[in-house]
């Protein structure tokens, strides 16, 4: 399975046959490794509706005839925009052509400026477990640290955990290190940092602290692709 970090919380996962984009915030993202029109994906997974996650999901889905996978409220909104969408909700998973997606809890909001201005609630935020190419990726979405991350690690053999470290809106660095300790992934990767001044963080410090726990961790450059 190939994992590509597009910056912020945006990733591509590919098994060579199918590609899943997660939280594709590219337009307006100063670090975006691709333009929305460069993304080729069959599925777009959205953890929550905030514009730095929902991002270019609709444009990418339209251009690729892709299916958006998200919580019921966001999926319904996407269907009303004429895009294919599969609704899930917390704790529920479903098998797709490439593998499986399951939603987990996340402690965060999920509003969206539907008319470009006024925030409208879009259900609740989630994390996701995406299984593709025989590997399971836990993308925590935006969240604070929570004890049930232990349960996620106990119930699922997580190959890669994508954890926000930017503080302010999500876990800060040290809480994210604790999250890695709870989930016990084969590999932890930091995300959701440096995109804006208010979420500046030191990914190298995260990597070193996680490694000190005996868990592999690495920082990915924007646009970097790795084999998992
Ligand atoms: Ni958010
Ligand atoms: Mn965010």
JSON list of C-alpha atoms and ligand atoms in Angstrom, two decimals:
[
{"chain": "A", "resi": 1, "resn": "UNK", "atom": "CA", "xyz": [0.00, 0.00, 0.00]},
{"chain": "A", "resi": 2, "resn": "UNK", "atom": "CA", "xyz": [1.30, 3.46, -0.88]},
{"chain": "A", "resi": 3, "resn": "UNK", "atom": "CA", "xyz": [0.60, 6.38, 1.43]},
{"chain": "A", "resi": 4, "resn": "UNK", "atom": "CA", "xyz": [1.14, 9.95, 0.21]},
{"chain": "A", "resi": 5, "resn": "UNK", "atom": "CA", "xyz": [1.10, 12.97, 2.52]},
{"chain": "A", "resi": 6, "resn": "UNK", "atom": "CA", "xyz": [-0.41, 15.97, 0.73]},
{"chain": "A", "resi": 7, "resn": "UNK", "atom": "CA", "xyz": [0.09, 18.20, 3.84]},
{"chain": "A", "resi": 8, "resn": "UNK", "atom": "CA", "xyz": [-2.21, 19.28, 6.71]},
{"chain": "A", "resi": 9, "resn": "UNK", "atom": "CA", "xyz": [-4.50, 16.25, 7.25]},
{"chain": "A", "resi": 10, "resn": "UNK", "atom": "CA", "xyz": [-4.71, 15.28, 3.58]},
{"chain": "A", "resi": 11, "resn": "UNK", "atom": "CA", "xyz": [-3.48, 11.87, 2.45]},
{"chain": "A", "resi": 12, "resn": "UNK", "atom": "CA", "xyz": [-3.79, 9.49, -0.46]},
{"chain": "A", "resi": 13, "resn": "UNK", "atom": "CA", "xyz": [-3.84, 5.74, 0.14]},
{"chain": "A", "resi": 14, "resn": "UNK", "atom": "CA", "xyz": [-3.44, 3.43, -2.83]},
{"chain": "A", "resi": 15, "resn": "UNK", "atom": "CA", "xyz": [-3.23, -0.31, -3.34]},
{"chain": "A", "resi": 16, "resn": "UNK", "atom": "CA", "xyz": [-2.29, 0.11, -7.00]},
{"chain": "A", "resi": 17, "resn": "UNK", "atom": "CA", "xyz": [-5.87, -0.50, -8.08]},
{"chain": "A", "resi": 18, "resn": "UNK", "atom": "CA", "xyz": [-7.88, 1.90, -5.97]},
{"chain": "A", "resi": 19, "resn": "UNK", "atom": "CA", "xyz": [-6.99, 5.25, -4.44]},
{"chain": "A", "resi": 20, "resn": "UNK", "atom": "CA", "xyz": [-8.63, 6.74, -1.37]},
{"chain": "A", "resi": 21, "resn": "UNK", "atom": "CA", "xyz": [-8.17, 10.44, -0.62]},
{"chain": "A", "resi": 22, "resn": "UNK", "atom": "CA", "xyz": [-8.64, 11.54, 3.00]},
{"chain": "A", "resi": 23, "resn": "UNK", "atom": "CA", "xyz": [-9.50, 15.12, 4.03]},
{"chain": "A", "resi": 24, "resn": "UNK", "atom": "CA", "xyz": [-8.34, 16.67, 0.72]},
{"chain": "A", "resi": 25, "resn": "UNK", "atom": "CA", "xyz": [-7.85, 20.31, 1.71]},
{"chain": "A", "resi": 26, "resn": "UNK", "atom": "CA", "xyz": [-5.73, 21.60, -1.18]},
{"chain": "A", "resi": 27, "resn": "UNK", "atom": "CA", "xyz": [-7.17, 24.88, -2.51]},
{"chain": "A", "resi": 28, "resn": "UNK", "atom": "CA", "xyz": [-6.10, 27.59, -0.06]},
{"chain": "A", "resi": 29, "resn": "UNK", "atom": "CA", "xyz": [-3.64, 25.25, 1.67]},
{"chain": "A", "resi": 30, "resn": "UNK", "atom": "CA", "xyz": [-0.18, 26.87, 1.45]},
{"chain": "A", "resi": 31, "resn": "UNK", "atom": "CA", "xyz": [1.59, 23.48, 1.67]},
{"chain": "A", "resi": 32, "resn": "UNK", "atom": "CA", "xyz": [-0.65, 21.46, -0.65]},
{"chain": "A", "resi": 33, "resn": "UNK", "atom": "CA", "xyz": [1.45, 19.05, -2.68]},
{"chain": "A", "resi": 34, "resn": "UNK", "atom": "CA", "xyz": [-1.17, 18.74, -5.43]},
{"chain": "A", "resi": 35, "resn": "UNK", "atom": "CA", "xyz": [-3.87, 20.86, -6.97]},
{"chain": "A", "resi": 36, "resn": "UNK", "atom": "CA", "xyz": [-7.38, 19.42, -6.64]},
{"chain": "A", "resi": 37, "resn": "UNK", "atom": "CA", "xyz": [-7.51, 18.69, -10.37]},
{"chain": "A", "resi": 38, "resn": "UNK", "atom": "CA", "xyz": [-4.32, 16.60, -10.07]},
{"chain": "A", "resi": 39, "resn": "UNK", "atom": "CA", "xyz": [-5.89, 14.19, -7.60]},
{"chain": "A", "resi": 40, "resn": "UNK", "atom": "CA", "xyz": [-6.98, 10.86, -9.03]},
{"chain": "A", "resi": 41, "resn": "UNK", "atom": "CA", "xyz": [-9.11, 8.98, -6.52]},
{"chain": "A", "resi": 42, "resn": "UNK", "atom": "CA", "xyz": [-11.99, 6.50, -6.47]},
{"chain": "A", "resi": 43, "resn": "UNK", "atom": "CA", "xyz": [-13.10, 7.40, -2.97]},
{"chain": "A", "resi": 44, "resn": "UNK", "atom": "CA", "xyz": [-12.86, 10.48, -0.77]},
{"chain": "A", "resi": 45, "resn": "UNK", "atom": "CA", "xyz": [-13.06, 9.99, 2.99]},
{"chain": "A", "resi": 46, "resn": "UNK", "atom": "CA", "xyz": [-14.00, 13.08, 5.01]},
{"chain": "A", "resi": 47, "resn": "UNK", "atom": "CA", "xyz": [-13.54, 13.07, 8.80]},
{"chain": "A", "resi": 48, "resn": "UNK", "atom": "CA", "xyz": [-15.54, 16.24, 9.45]},
{"chain": "A", "resi": 49, "resn": "UNK", "atom": "CA", "xyz": [-16.97, 19.27, 7.71]},
{"chain": "A", "resi": 50, "resn": "UNK", "atom": "CA", "xyz": [-14.48, 21.99, 8.68]},
{"chain": "A", "resi": 51, "resn": "UNK", "atom": "CA", "xyz": [-13.16, 23.56, 5.47]},
{"chain": "A", "resi": 52, "resn": "UNK", "atom": "CA", "xyz": [-9.57, 22.45, 6.18]},
{"chain": "A", "resi": 53, "resn": "UNK", "atom": "CA", "xyz": [-10.81, 18.83, 5.94]},
{"chain": "A", "resi": 54, "resn": "UNK", "atom": "CA", "xyz": [-13.86, 18.81, 3.66]},
{"chain": "A", "resi": 55, "resn": "UNK", "atom": "CA", "xyz": [-11.71, 20.99, 1.42]},
{"chain": "A", "resi": 56, "resn": "UNK", "atom": "CA", "xyz": [-11.96, 19.98, -2.23]},
{"chain": "A", "resi": 57, "resn": "UNK", "atom": "CA", "xyz": [-13.89, 16.76, -1.61]},
{"chain": "A", "resi": 58, "resn": "UNK", "atom": "CA", "xyz": [-16.81, 17.75, -3.86]},
{"chain": "A", "resi": 59, "resn": "UNK", "atom": "CA", "xyz": [-14.60, 18.93, -6.76]},
{"chain": "A", "resi": 60, "resn": "UNK", "atom": "CA", "xyz": [-12.45, 15.80, -6.58]},
{"chain": "A", "resi": 61, "resn": "UNK", "atom": "CA", "xyz": [-15.49, 13.54, -6.38]},
{"chain": "A", "resi": 62, "resn": "UNK", "atom": "CA", "xyz": [-17.07, 15.26, -9.39]},
{"chain": "A", "resi": 63, "resn": "UNK", "atom": "CA", "xyz": [-13.90, 15.15, -11.50]},
{"chain": "A", "resi": 64, "resn": "UNK", "atom": "CA", "xyz": [-13.25, 11.45, -10.74]},
{"chain": "A", "resi": 65, "resn": "UNK", "atom": "CA", "xyz": [-16.82, 10.15, -10.36]},
{"chain": "A", "resi": 66, "resn": "UNK", "atom": "CA", "xyz": [-15.63, 9.18, -6.90]},
{"chain": "A", "resi": 67, "resn": "UNK", "atom": "CA", "xyz": [-17.71, 8.26, -3.89]},
{"chain": "A", "resi": 68, "resn": "UNK", "atom": "CA", "xyz": [-17.47, 10.36, -0.74]},
{"chain": "A", "resi": 69, "resn": "UNK", "atom": "CA", "xyz": [-17.48, 8.35, 2.49]},
{"chain": "A", "resi": 70, "resn": "UNK", "atom": "CA", "xyz": [-18.35, 10.30, 5.61]},
{"chain": "A", "resi": 71, "resn": "UNK", "atom": "CA", "xyz": [-20.81, 10.59, 8.46]},
{"chain": "A", "resi": 72, "resn": "UNK", "atom": "CA", "xyz": [-24.52, 10.61, 7.57]},
{"chain": "A", "resi": 73, "resn": "UNK", "atom": "CA", "xyz": [-24.93, 14.39, 7.73]},
{"chain": "A", "resi": 74, "resn": "UNK", "atom": "CA", "xyz": [-21.98, 15.17, 5.44]},
{"chain": "A", "resi": 75, "resn": "UNK", "atom": "CA", "xyz": [-22.82, 12.30, 3.06]},
{"chain": "A", "resi": 76, "resn": "UNK", "atom": "CA", "xyz": [-26.40, 13.56, 2.75]},
{"chain": "A", "resi": 77, "resn": "UNK", "atom": "CA", "xyz": [-25.15, 17.09, 2.03]},
{"chain": "A", "resi": 78, "resn": "UNK", "atom": "CA", "xyz": [-22.87, 15.68, -0.70]},
{"chain": "A", "resi": 79, "resn": "UNK", "atom": "CA", "xyz": [-25.71, 13.67, -2.25]},
{"chain": "A", "resi": 80, "resn": "UNK", "atom": "CA", "xyz": [-27.75, 16.89, -2.42]},
{"chain": "A", "resi": 81, "resn": "UNK", "atom": "CA", "xyz": [-24.86, 18.41, -4.39]},
{"chain": "A", "resi": 82, "resn": "UNK", "atom": "CA", "xyz": [-25.25, 15.58, -6.91]},
{"chain": "A", "resi": 83, "resn": "UNK", "atom": "CA", "xyz": [-22.24, 13.57, -5.78]},
{"chain": "A", "resi": 84, "resn": "UNK", "atom": "CA", "xyz": [-22.16, 9.87, -4.87]},
{"chain": "A", "resi": 85, "resn": "UNK", "atom": "CA", "xyz": [-21.77, 9.48, -1.12]},
{"chain": "A", "resi": 86, "resn": "UNK", "atom": "CA", "xyz": [-21.89, 6.63, 1.36]},
{"chain": "A", "resi": 87, "resn": "UNK", "atom": "CA", "xyz": [-23.12, 7.49, 4.86]},
{"chain": "A", "resi": 88, "resn": "UNK", "atom": "CA", "xyz": [-21.58, 5.92, 7.94]},
{"chain": "A", "resi": 89, "resn": "UNK", "atom": "CA", "xyz": [-21.68, 6.83, 11.60]},
{"chain": "A", "resi": 90, "resn": "UNK", "atom": "CA", "xyz": [-19.57, 6.41, 14.69]},
{"chain": "A", "resi": 91, "resn": "UNK", "atom": "CA", "xyz": [-18.64, 2.79, 15.39]},
{"chain": "A", "resi": 92, "resn": "UNK", "atom": "CA", "xyz": [-19.99, 1.60, 12.06]},
{"chain": "A", "resi": 93, "resn": "UNK", "atom": "CA", "xyz": [-17.92, 0.31, 9.19]},
{"chain": "A", "resi": 94, "resn": "UNK", "atom": "CA", "xyz": [-18.60, -0.88, 5.68]},
{"chain": "A", "resi": 95, "resn": "UNK", "atom": "CA", "xyz": [-16.73, -2.90, 3.06]},
{"chain": "A", "resi": 96, "resn": "UNK", "atom": "CA", "xyz": [-15.92, -1.17, -0.21]},
{"chain": "A", "resi": 97, "resn": "UNK", "atom": "CA", "xyz": [-14.15, -2.31, -3.41]},
{"chain": "A", "resi": 98, "resn": "UNK", "atom": "CA", "xyz": [-10.74, -1.43, -1.90]},
{"chain": "A", "resi": 99, "resn": "UNK", "atom": "CA", "xyz": [-11.28, -2.59, 1.67]},
{"chain": "A", "resi": 100, "resn": "UNK", "atom": "CA", "xyz": [-13.05, -1.14, 4.68]},
{"chain": "A", "resi": 101, "resn": "UNK", "atom": "CA", "xyz": [-13.83, 2.18, 6.36]},
{"chain": "A", "resi": 102, "resn": "UNK", "atom": "CA", "xyz": [-14.97, 2.46, 9.97]},
{"chain": "A", "resi": 103, "resn": "UNK", "atom": "CA", "xyz": [-15.74, 5.68, 11.81]},
{"chain": "A", "resi": 104, "resn": "UNK", "atom": "CA", "xyz": [-14.38, 6.24, 15.30]},
{"chain": "A", "resi": 105, "resn": "UNK", "atom": "CA", "xyz": [-15.16, 8.94, 17.81]},
{"chain": "A", "resi": 106, "resn": "UNK", "atom": "CA", "xyz": [-13.29, 12.24, 17.76]},
{"chain": "A", "resi": 107, "resn": "UNK", "atom": "CA", "xyz": [-13.77, 15.09, 20.19]},
{"chain": "A", "resi": 108, "resn": "UNK", "atom": "CA", "xyz": [-14.26, 18.05, 17.89]},
{"chain": "A", "resi": 109, "resn": "UNK", "atom": "CA", "xyz": [-16.90, 20.04, 15.99]},
{"chain": "A", "resi": 110, "resn": "UNK", "atom": "CA", "xyz": [-18.17, 19.61, 12.45]},
{"chain": "A", "resi": 111, "resn": "UNK", "atom": "CA", "xyz": [-19.67, 22.79, 11.02]},
{"chain": "A", "resi": 112, "resn": "UNK", "atom": "CA", "xyz": [-19.44, 24.14, 7.48]},
{"chain": "A", "resi": 113, "resn": "UNK", "atom": "CA", "xyz": [-20.17, 27.53, 5.87]},
{"chain": "A", "resi": 114, "resn": "UNK", "atom": "CA", "xyz": [-22.75, 26.12, 3.46]},
{"chain": "A", "resi": 115, "resn": "UNK", "atom": "CA", "xyz": [-23.59, 29.56, 2.02]},
{"chain": "A", "resi": 116, "resn": "UNK", "atom": "CA", "xyz": [-19.94, 30.58, 2.15]},
{"chain": "A", "resi": 117, "resn": "UNK", "atom": "CA", "xyz": [-20.44, 32.49, 5.37]},
{"chain": "A", "resi": 118, "resn": "UNK", "atom": "CA", "xyz": [-22.74, 31.18, 8.10]},
{"chain": "A", "resi": 119, "resn": "UNK", "atom": "CA", "xyz": [-21.63, 28.01, 9.86]},
{"chain": "A", "resi": 120, "resn": "UNK", "atom": "CA", "xyz": [-24.08, 25.15, 9.72]},
{"chain": "A", "resi": 121, "resn": "UNK", "atom": "CA", "xyz": [-23.75, 22.02, 11.84]},
{"chain": "A", "resi": 122, "resn": "UNK", "atom": "CA", "xyz": [-22.93, 18.88, 9.86]},
{"chain": "A", "resi": 123, "resn": "UNK", "atom": "CA", "xyz": [-23.31, 16.21, 12.50]},
{"chain": "A", "resi": 124, "resn": "UNK", "atom": "CA", "xyz": [-20.29, 15.34, 14.59]},
{"chain": "A", "resi": 125, "resn": "UNK", "atom": "CA", "xyz": [-16.61, 14.92, 13.87]},
{"chain": "A", "resi": 126, "resn": "UNK", "atom": "CA", "xyz": [-15.09, 11.47, 13.46]},
{"chain": "A", "resi": 127, "resn": "UNK", "atom": "CA", "xyz": [-11.83, 9.65, 13.09]},
{"chain": "A", "resi": 128, "resn": "UNK", "atom": "CA", "xyz": [-11.52, 6.90, 10.50]},
{"chain": "A", "resi": 129, "resn": "UNK", "atom": "CA", "xyz": [-9.99, 3.46, 10.21]},
{"chain": "A", "resi": 130, "resn": "UNK", "atom": "CA", "xyz": [-9.28, 2.77, 6.55]},
{"chain": "A", "resi": 131, "resn": "UNK", "atom": "CA", "xyz": [-8.17, -0.72, 5.53]},
{"chain": "A", "resi": 132, "resn": "UNK", "atom": "CA", "xyz": [-6.68, -0.94, 2.04]},
{"chain": "A", "resi": 133, "resn": "UNK", "atom": "CA", "xyz": [-4.09, -3.27, 0.55]},
{"chain": "A", "resi": 134, "resn": "UNK", "atom": "CA", "xyz": [-4.25, -5.33, 3.74]},
{"chain": "A", "resi": 135, "resn": "UNK", "atom": "CA", "xyz": [-3.07, -2.38, 5.87]},
{"chain": "A", "resi": 136, "resn": "UNK", "atom": "CA", "xyz": [-5.11, -0.45, 8.41]},
{"chain": "A", "resi": 137, "resn": "UNK", "atom": "CA", "xyz": [-4.63, 3.28, 8.76]},
{"chain": "A", "resi": 138, "resn": "UNK", "atom": "CA", "xyz": [-6.10, 5.20, 11.70]},
{"chain": "A", "resi": 139, "resn": "UNK", "atom": "CA", "xyz": [-6.62, 8.84, 10.71]},
{"chain": "A", "resi": 140, "resn": "UNK", "atom": "CA", "xyz": [-7.61, 10.54, 13.95]},
{"chain": "A", "resi": 141, "resn": "UNK", "atom": "CA", "xyz": [-9.21, 13.53, 12.22]},
{"chain": "A", "resi": 142, "resn": "UNK", "atom": "CA", "xyz": [-9.23, 16.58, 14.46]},
{"chain": "A", "resi": 143, "resn": "UNK", "atom": "CA", "xyz": [-9.54, 15.58, 18.09]},
{"chain": "A", "resi": 144, "resn": "UNK", "atom": "CA", "xyz": [-8.35, 16.01, 21.59]},
{"chain": "A", "resi": 145, "resn": "UNK", "atom": "CA", "xyz": [-6.72, 13.08, 23.32]},
{"chain": "A", "resi": 146, "resn": "UNK", "atom": "CA", "xyz": [-9.21, 10.51, 24.60]},
{"chain": "A", "resi": 147, "resn": "UNK", "atom": "CA", "xyz": [-8.88, 7.36, 26.61]},
{"chain": "A", "resi": 148, "resn": "UNK", "atom": "CA", "xyz": [-10.82, 5.25, 24.08]},
{"chain": "A", "resi": 149, "resn": "UNK", "atom": "CA", "xyz": [-7.84, 5.47, 21.72]},
{"chain": "A", "resi": 150, "resn": "UNK", "atom": "CA", "xyz": [-6.67, 2.53, 23.82]},
{"chain": "A", "resi": 151, "resn": "UNK", "atom": "CA", "xyz": [-9.77, 0.66, 22.70]},
{"chain": "A", "resi": 152, "resn": "UNK", "atom": "CA", "xyz": [-9.07, 1.53, 19.06]},
{"chain": "A", "resi": 153, "resn": "UNK", "atom": "CA", "xyz": [-5.60, 0.03, 19.47]},
{"chain": "A", "resi": 154, "resn": "UNK", "atom": "CA", "xyz": [-6.99, -3.01, 21.24]},
{"chain": "A", "resi": 155, "resn": "UNK", "atom": "CA", "xyz": [-9.71, -3.71, 18.67]},
{"chain": "A", "resi": 156, "resn": "UNK", "atom": "CA", "xyz": [-7.61, -3.02, 15.56]},
{"chain": "A", "resi": 157, "resn": "UNK", "atom": "CA", "xyz": [-4.05, -3.82, 14.56]},
{"chain": "A", "resi": 158, "resn": "UNK", "atom": "CA", "xyz": [-3.19, -0.33, 13.35]},
{"chain": "A", "resi": 159, "resn": "UNK", "atom": "CA", "xyz": [-0.37, -0.25, 10.81]},
{"chain": "A", "resi": 160, "resn": "UNK", "atom": "CA", "xyz": [-0.22, 3.53, 10.56]},
{"chain": "A", "resi": 161, "resn": "UNK", "atom": "CA", "xyz": [-1.64, 6.17, 12.92]},
{"chain": "A", "resi": 162, "resn": "UNK", "atom": "CA", "xyz": [-2.00, 9.68, 11.52]},
{"chain": "A", "resi": 163, "resn": "UNK", "atom": "CA", "xyz": [-2.12, 11.99, 14.53]},
{"chain": "A", "resi": 164, "resn": "UNK", "atom": "CA", "xyz": [-2.68, 15.76, 14.74]},
{"chain": "A", "resi": 165, "resn": "UNK", "atom": "CA", "xyz": [0.07, 17.55, 16.70]},
{"chain": "A", "resi": 166, "resn": "UNK", "atom": "CA", "xyz": [-0.65, 21.24, 16.01]},
{"chain": "A", "resi": 167, "resn": "UNK", "atom": "CA", "xyz": [-2.37, 22.11, 19.30]},
{"chain": "A", "resi": 168, "resn": "UNK", "atom": "CA", "xyz": [-4.97, 24.92, 19.56]},
{"chain": "A", "resi": 169, "resn": "UNK", "atom": "CA", "xyz": [-7.74, 23.08, 17.61]},
{"chain": "A", "resi": 170, "resn": "UNK", "atom": "CA", "xyz": [-6.55, 19.53, 18.34]},
{"chain": "A", "resi": 171, "resn": "UNK", "atom": "CA", "xyz": [-4.15, 17.56, 20.48]},
{"chain": "A", "resi": 172, "resn": "UNK", "atom": "CA", "xyz": [-0.84, 19.25, 21.01]},
{"chain": "A", "resi": 173, "resn": "UNK", "atom": "CA", "xyz": [2.43, 17.43, 20.61]},
{"chain": "A", "resi": 174, "resn": "UNK", "atom": "CA", "xyz": [2.63, 15.73, 24.00]},
{"chain": "A", "resi": 175, "resn": "UNK", "atom": "CA", "xyz": [-0.99, 14.58, 23.92]},
{"chain": "A", "resi": 176, "resn": "UNK", "atom": "CA", "xyz": [-0.34, 13.18, 20.45]},
{"chain": "A", "resi": 177, "resn": "UNK", "atom": "CA", "xyz": [2.63, 11.23, 21.84]},
{"chain": "A", "resi": 178, "resn": "UNK", "atom": "CA", "xyz": [0.25, 9.79, 24.45]},
{"chain": "A", "resi": 179, "resn": "UNK", "atom": "CA", "xyz": [-2.19, 8.96, 21.64]},
{"chain": "A", "resi": 180, "resn": "UNK", "atom": "CA", "xyz": [0.53, 6.94, 19.91]},
{"chain": "A", "resi": 181, "resn": "UNK", "atom": "CA", "xyz": [1.15, 5.13, 23.20]},
{"chain": "A", "resi": 182, "resn": "UNK", "atom": "CA", "xyz": [-2.58, 4.31, 23.42]},
{"chain": "A", "resi": 183, "resn": "UNK", "atom": "CA", "xyz": [-3.05, 3.18, 19.81]},
{"chain": "A", "resi": 184, "resn": "UNK", "atom": "CA", "xyz": [0.31, 1.34, 19.51]},
{"chain": "A", "resi": 185, "resn": "UNK", "atom": "CA", "xyz": [0.57, 1.56, 15.72]},
{"chain": "A", "resi": 186, "resn": "UNK", "atom": "CA", "xyz": [3.41, 0.01, 13.75]},
{"chain": "A", "resi": 187, "resn": "UNK", "atom": "CA", "xyz": [4.12, 3.56, 12.55]},
{"chain": "A", "resi": 188, "resn": "UNK", "atom": "CA", "xyz": [2.98, 6.98, 13.80]},
{"chain": "A", "resi": 189, "resn": "UNK", "atom": "CA", "xyz": [2.98, 10.00, 11.45]},
{"chain": "A", "resi": 190, "resn": "UNK", "atom": "CA", "xyz": [2.29, 13.59, 12.59]},
{"chain": "A", "resi": 191, "resn": "UNK", "atom": "CA", "xyz": [-0.23, 15.78, 10.75]},
{"chain": "A", "resi": 192, "resn": "UNK", "atom": "CA", "xyz": [-2.24, 19.00, 11.14]},
{"chain": "A", "resi": 193, "resn": "UNK", "atom": "CA", "xyz": [0.72, 21.29, 11.86]},
{"chain": "A", "resi": 194, "resn": "UNK", "atom": "CA", "xyz": [2.40, 24.37, 10.35]},
{"chain": "A", "resi": 195, "resn": "UNK", "atom": "CA", "xyz": [-0.41, 25.03, 7.83]},
{"chain": "A", "resi": 196, "resn": "UNK", "atom": "CA", "xyz": [-1.36, 28.15, 9.79]},
{"chain": "A", "resi": 197, "resn": "UNK", "atom": "CA", "xyz": [0.72, 30.13, 12.30]},
{"chain": "A", "resi": 198, "resn": "UNK", "atom": "CA", "xyz": [-1.58, 29.11, 15.12]},
{"chain": "A", "resi": 199, "resn": "UNK", "atom": "CA", "xyz": [-0.81, 25.38, 14.67]},
{"chain": "A", "resi": 200, "resn": "UNK", "atom": "CA", "xyz": [2.97, 25.57, 14.40]},
{"chain": "A", "resi": 201, "resn": "UNK", "atom": "CA", "xyz": [4.57, 22.48, 15.93]},
{"chain": "A", "resi": 202, "resn": "UNK", "atom": "CA", "xyz": [7.81, 20.52, 15.81]},
{"chain": "A", "resi": 203, "resn": "UNK", "atom": "CA", "xyz": [7.23, 17.18, 14.05]},
{"chain": "A", "resi": 204, "resn": "UNK", "atom": "CA", "xyz": [10.81, 16.06, 14.77]},
{"chain": "A", "resi": 205, "resn": "UNK", "atom": "CA", "xyz": [10.18, 16.38, 18.49]},
{"chain": "A", "resi": 206, "resn": "UNK", "atom": "CA", "xyz": [7.01, 14.28, 18.11]},
{"chain": "A", "resi": 207, "resn": "UNK", "atom": "CA", "xyz": [8.95, 11.63, 16.20]},
{"chain": "A", "resi": 208, "resn": "UNK", "atom": "CA", "xyz": [11.71, 11.48, 18.81]},
{"chain": "A", "resi": 209, "resn": "UNK", "atom": "CA", "xyz": [9.29, 11.26, 21.73]},
{"chain": "A", "resi": 210, "resn": "UNK", "atom": "CA", "xyz": [7.25, 8.49, 20.09]},
{"chain": "A", "resi": 211, "resn": "UNK", "atom": "CA", "xyz": [10.40, 6.55, 19.20]},
{"chain": "A", "resi": 212, "resn": "UNK", "atom": "CA", "xyz": [11.46, 6.79, 22.84]},
{"chain": "A", "resi": 213, "resn": "UNK", "atom": "CA", "xyz": [8.34, 4.73, 23.63]},
{"chain": "A", "resi": 214, "resn": "UNK", "atom": "CA", "xyz": [9.54, 1.97, 21.29]},
{"chain": "A", "resi": 215, "resn": "UNK", "atom": "CA", "xyz": [7.07, 2.89, 18.55]},
{"chain": "A", "resi": 216, "resn": "UNK", "atom": "CA", "xyz": [8.24, 3.73, 15.04]},
{"chain": "A", "resi": 217, "resn": "UNK", "atom": "CA", "xyz": [7.47, 7.26, 13.90]},
{"chain": "A", "resi": 218, "resn": "UNK", "atom": "CA", "xyz": [8.43, 9.44, 10.99]},
{"chain": "A", "resi": 219, "resn": "UNK", "atom": "CA", "xyz": [7.77, 12.90, 9.66]},
{"chain": "A", "resi": 220, "resn": "UNK", "atom": "CA", "xyz": [6.71, 13.02, 6.01]},
{"chain": "A", "resi": 221, "resn": "UNK", "atom": "CA", "xyz": [7.58, 15.87, 3.68]},
{"chain": "A", "resi": 222, "resn": "UNK", "atom": "CA", "xyz": [4.66, 17.49, 1.89]},
{"chain": "A", "resi": 223, "resn": "UNK", "atom": "CA", "xyz": [4.08, 15.33, -1.17]},
{"chain": "A", "resi": 224, "resn": "UNK", "atom": "CA", "xyz": [6.16, 12.43, 0.13]},
{"chain": "A", "resi": 225, "resn": "UNK", "atom": "CA", "xyz": [5.03, 8.92, -0.72]},
{"chain": "A", "resi": 226, "resn": "UNK", "atom": "CA", "xyz": [5.96, 5.87, 1.34]},
{"chain": "A", "resi": 227, "resn": "UNK", "atom": "CA", "xyz": [5.35, 2.15, 1.05]},
{"chain": "A", "resi": 228, "resn": "UNK", "atom": "CA", "xyz": [3.53, 0.68, 4.03]},
{"chain": "B", "resi": 1, "resn": "LIG", "atom": "NI1", "xyz": [-11.58, 20.71, 12.47]},
{"chain": "B", "resi": 2, "resn": "LIG", "atom": "MN1", "xyz": [-8.58, 20.95, 11.19]}
]
